[in-house]
PDB file of C-alpha atoms in Angstrom:
ATOM      1  CA  MET U   1     -56.078  62.302 -76.384  1.00  0.00           C
ATOM      2  CA  SER U   2     -57.442  58.943 -74.981  1.00  0.00           C
ATOM      3  CA  LEU U   3     -59.181  57.746 -71.834  1.00  0.00           C
ATOM      4  CA  ILE U   4     -55.915  57.002 -70.193  1.00  0.00           C
ATOM      5  CA  HIS U   5     -55.236  60.626 -70.171  1.00  0.00           C
ATOM      6  CA  LEU U   6     -58.421  61.288 -68.430  1.00  0.00           C
ATOM      7  CA  LEU U   7     -57.496  58.605 -65.918  1.00  0.00           C
ATOM      8  CA  ASN U   8     -54.052  59.995 -65.462  1.00  0.00           C
ATOM      9  CA  ALA U   9     -55.577  63.591 -64.818  1.00  0.00           C
ATOM     10  CA  SER U  10     -58.019  61.955 -62.176  1.00  0.00           C
ATOM     11  CA  LEU U  11     -61.058  63.206 -64.377  1.00  0.00           C
ATOM     12  CA  ILE U  12     -62.331  59.675 -64.598  1.00  0.00           C
ATOM     13  CA  SER U  13     -61.598  56.594 -62.435  1.00  0.00           C
ATOM     14  CA  GLU U  14     -60.941  52.839 -63.105  1.00  0.00           C
ATOM     15  CA  GLY U  15     -64.506  51.230 -63.133  1.00  0.00           C
ATOM     16  CA  ASP U  16     -66.338  54.417 -64.133  1.00  0.00           C
ATOM     17  CA  GLU U  17     -69.185  53.713 -66.724  1.00  0.00           C
ATOM     18  CA  VAL U  18     -69.296  55.418 -70.224  1.00  0.00           C
ATOM     19  CA  TYR U  19     -72.495  55.291 -72.283  1.00  0.00           C
ATOM     20  CA  PHE U  20     -74.442  56.654 -75.318  1.00  0.00           C
ATOM     21  CA  HIS U  21     -77.674  56.136 -77.016  1.00  0.00           C
ATOM     22  CA  PHE U  22     -78.114  55.398 -80.627  1.00  0.00           C
ATOM     23  CA  LYS U  23     -81.649  55.024 -81.961  1.00  0.00           C
ATOM     24  CA  ASN U  24     -83.266  52.274 -79.902  1.00  0.00           C
ATOM     25  CA  PHE U  25     -79.992  51.257 -78.314  1.00  0.00           C
ATOM     26  CA  TYR U  26     -78.334  52.112 -75.153  1.00  0.00           C
ATOM     27  CA  PHE U  27     -74.614  51.030 -74.942  1.00  0.00           C
ATOM     28  CA  SER U  28     -72.605  51.173 -71.863  1.00  0.00           C
ATOM     29  CA  GLY U  29     -69.100  49.969 -70.894  1.00  0.00           C
ATOM     30  CA  PHE U  30     -66.616  50.194 -67.901  1.00  0.00           C
ATOM     31  CA  VAL U  31     -63.224  51.978 -68.146  1.00  0.00           C
ATOM     32  CA  ASP U  32     -60.467  49.621 -66.889  1.00  0.00           C
ATOM     33  CA  LYS U  33     -57.075  50.842 -65.245  1.00  0.00           C
ATOM     34  CA  LEU U  34     -55.477  51.153 -68.661  1.00  0.00           C
ATOM     35  CA  GLY U  35     -58.214  53.357 -70.105  1.00  0.00           C
ATOM     36  CA  MET U  36     -59.873  50.631 -72.285  1.00  0.00           C
ATOM     37  CA  ILE U  37     -63.448  49.948 -72.487  1.00  0.00           C
ATOM     38  CA  CYS U  38     -64.642  46.552 -71.249  1.00  0.00           C
ATOM     39  CA  GLU U  39     -67.805  44.738 -70.264  1.00  0.00           C
ATOM     40  CA  THR U  40     -69.906  46.294 -73.112  1.00  0.00           C
ATOM     41  CA  LYS U  41     -73.694  46.077 -72.870  1.00  0.00           C
ATOM     42  CA  SER U  42     -76.430  46.727 -75.388  1.00  0.00           C
ATOM     43  CA  ASN U  43     -79.745  47.508 -73.745  1.00  0.00           C
ATOM     44  CA  ASN U  44     -78.415  45.793 -70.447  1.00  0.00           C
ATOM     45  CA  ILE U  45     -77.380  42.768 -72.197  1.00  0.00           C
ATOM     46  CA  ILE U  46     -73.601  41.964 -72.276  1.00  0.00           C
ATOM     47  CA  VAL U  47     -72.154  41.925 -75.777  1.00  0.00           C
ATOM     48  CA  PHE U  48     -68.708  41.229 -77.231  1.00  0.00           C
ATOM     49  CA  LEU U  49     -67.863  38.429 -74.967  1.00  0.00           C
ATOM     50  CA  ASN U  50     -65.094  36.975 -77.271  1.00  0.00           C
ATOM     51  CA  LYS U  51     -63.382  40.353 -77.815  1.00  0.00           C
ATOM     52  CA  MET U  52     -60.568  42.047 -76.103  1.00  0.00           C
ATOM     53  CA  PRO U  53     -61.421  45.447 -74.392  1.00  0.00           C
ATOM     54  CA  PHE U  54     -61.483  48.319 -76.814  1.00  0.00           C
ATOM     55  CA  GLU U  55     -58.447  50.511 -76.778  1.00  0.00           C
ATOM     56  CA  ASN U  56     -60.082  53.681 -77.714  1.00  0.00           C
ATOM     57  CA  LEU U  57     -63.528  55.469 -77.555  1.00  0.00           C
ATOM     58  CA  THR U  58     -64.120  55.719 -81.182  1.00  0.00           C
ATOM     59  CA  GLU U  59     -63.265  51.983 -81.850  1.00  0.00           C
ATOM     60  CA  TRP U  60     -65.821  51.045 -79.182  1.00  0.00           C
ATOM     61  CA  ALA U  61     -68.660  53.326 -80.406  1.00  0.00           C
ATOM     62  CA  ASP U  62     -68.206  52.036 -83.932  1.00  0.00           C
ATOM     63  CA  ALA U  63     -68.124  48.421 -83.122  1.00  0.00           C
ATOM     64  CA  CYS U  64     -71.460  49.081 -81.050  1.00  0.00           C
ATOM     65  CA  ILE U  65     -73.111  50.872 -83.777  1.00  0.00           C
ATOM     66  CA  GLN U  66     -71.905  48.591 -86.695  1.00  0.00           C
ATOM     67  CA  GLU U  67     -71.856  45.070 -85.043  1.00  0.00           C
ATOM     68  CA  ILE U  68     -74.797  45.324 -82.802  1.00  0.00           C
ATOM     69  CA  ALA U  69     -76.953  48.137 -84.289  1.00  0.00           C
ATOM     70  CA  LYS U  70     -76.167  46.909 -87.758  1.00  0.00           C
ATOM     71  CA  GLU U  71     -75.617  50.528 -88.966  1.00  0.00           C
ATOM     72  CA  TYR U  72     -72.873  51.990 -91.042  1.00  0.00           C
ATOM     73  CA  ILE U  73     -72.703  55.803 -90.465  1.00  0.00           C
ATOM     74  CA  THR U  74     -69.505  57.917 -90.894  1.00  0.00           C
ATOM     75  CA  ARG U  75     -70.345  61.100 -88.959  1.00  0.00           C
ATOM     76  CA  PHE U  76     -70.530  59.760 -85.478  1.00  0.00           C
ATOM     77  CA  SER U  77     -68.493  61.461 -82.992  1.00  0.00           C
ATOM     78  CA  ALA U  78     -67.933  59.203 -80.011  1.00  0.00           C
ATOM     79  CA  TRP U  79     -66.270  62.012 -77.816  1.00  0.00           C
ATOM     80  CA  LYS U  80     -69.326  64.431 -78.345  1.00  0.00           C
ATOM     81  CA  ARG U  81     -71.948  61.689 -77.906  1.00  0.00           C
ATOM     82  CA  CYS U  82     -70.524  59.454 -74.947  1.00  0.00           C
ATOM     83  CA  THR U  83     -71.148  60.329 -71.412  1.00  0.00           C
ATOM     84  CA  HIS U  84     -69.392  59.672 -68.276  1.00  0.00           C
ATOM     85  CA  LYS U  85     -72.090  58.476 -66.123  1.00  0.00           C
ATOM     86  CA  ASN U  86     -70.325  59.131 -62.752  1.00  0.00           C
ATOM     87  CA  SER U  87     -70.098  62.940 -63.576  1.00  0.00           C
ATOM     88  CA  GLY U  88     -72.762  63.305 -66.076  1.00  0.00           C
ATOM     89  CA  LEU U  89     -70.473  65.049 -68.454  1.00  0.00           C
ATOM     90  CA  VAL U  90     -69.928  64.450 -72.005  1.00  0.00           C
ATOM     91  CA  LEU U  91     -66.390  63.016 -72.627  1.00  0.00           C
ATOM     92  CA  ASN U  92     -65.452  65.781 -74.911  1.00  0.00           C
ATOM     93  CA  ASN U  93     -66.066  68.136 -71.987  1.00  0.00           C
ATOM     94  CA  LEU U  94     -63.808  66.164 -69.882  1.00  0.00           C
ATOM     95  CA  ARG U  95     -61.137  65.936 -72.630  1.00  0.00           C
ATOM     96  CA  GLN U  96     -61.169  69.955 -72.806  1.00  0.00           C
ATOM     97  CA  LEU U  97     -60.841  70.030 -69.015  1.00  0.00           C
ATOM     98  CA  CYS U  98     -57.908  67.729 -69.248  1.00  0.00           C
ATOM     99  CA  GLY U  99     -56.177  69.895 -71.947  1.00  0.00           C
ATOM    100  CA  VAL U 100     -56.782  72.992 -69.691  1.00  0.00           C
ATOM    101  CA  PHE U 101     -56.095  71.785 -66.198  1.00  0.00           C
ATOM    102  CA  ALA U 102     -53.796  68.717 -66.743  1.00  0.00           C
ATOM    103  CA  VAL U 103     -50.675  70.893 -66.962  1.00  0.00           C
ATOM    104  CA  PRO U 104     -47.370  68.915 -66.523  1.00  0.00           C
ATOM    105  CA  LYS U 105     -45.848  69.439 -62.892  1.00  0.00           C
ATOM    106  CA  ILE U 106     -42.864  71.741 -62.758  1.00  0.00           C
ATOM    107  CA  PRO U 107     -40.002  69.972 -61.014  1.00  0.00           C
ATOM    108  CA  VAL U 108     -39.143  71.407 -57.659  1.00  0.00           C
ATOM    109  CA  THR U 109     -35.745  73.057 -57.677  1.00  0.00           C
ATOM    110  CA  ASN U 110     -34.328  75.983 -55.823  1.00  0.00           C
ATOM    111  CA  ALA U 111     -35.029  78.099 -58.927  1.00  0.00           C
ATOM    112  CA  THR U 112     -38.672  77.090 -59.223  1.00  0.00           C
ATOM    113  CA  ILE U 113     -39.188  77.711 -55.667  1.00  0.00           C
ATOM    114  CA  THR U 114     -37.469  81.099 -55.967  1.00  0.00           C
ATOM    115  CA  THR U 115     -39.575  81.967 -58.881  1.00  0.00           C
ATOM    116  CA  LEU U 116     -42.811  80.901 -57.055  1.00  0.00           C
TER     117      LEU U 116
END
């Protein structure tokens, strides 16, 4: 599951901020309409000016940690450590909600109406 699934389920919106702390760093970025992370900041300074938006949360967090913080860790779970600023929820919680509540819509037919 990726951020686009959370967007499609209306659990997050275009322009919402996601963030995480790592040691003395505060990383944040905004979710665009395609579920990519753009406008990354490190301690409120814009970074990655010459990079395309990040396609997924893990790549974004890894790039922040490796390229900005100059750390090379292998056990960082971005979904469990990144927070959706607008709701205050960890993205893993939103991902779980998406799995539970984002049930595909049943097509409306005579049979489904009768069943309901």
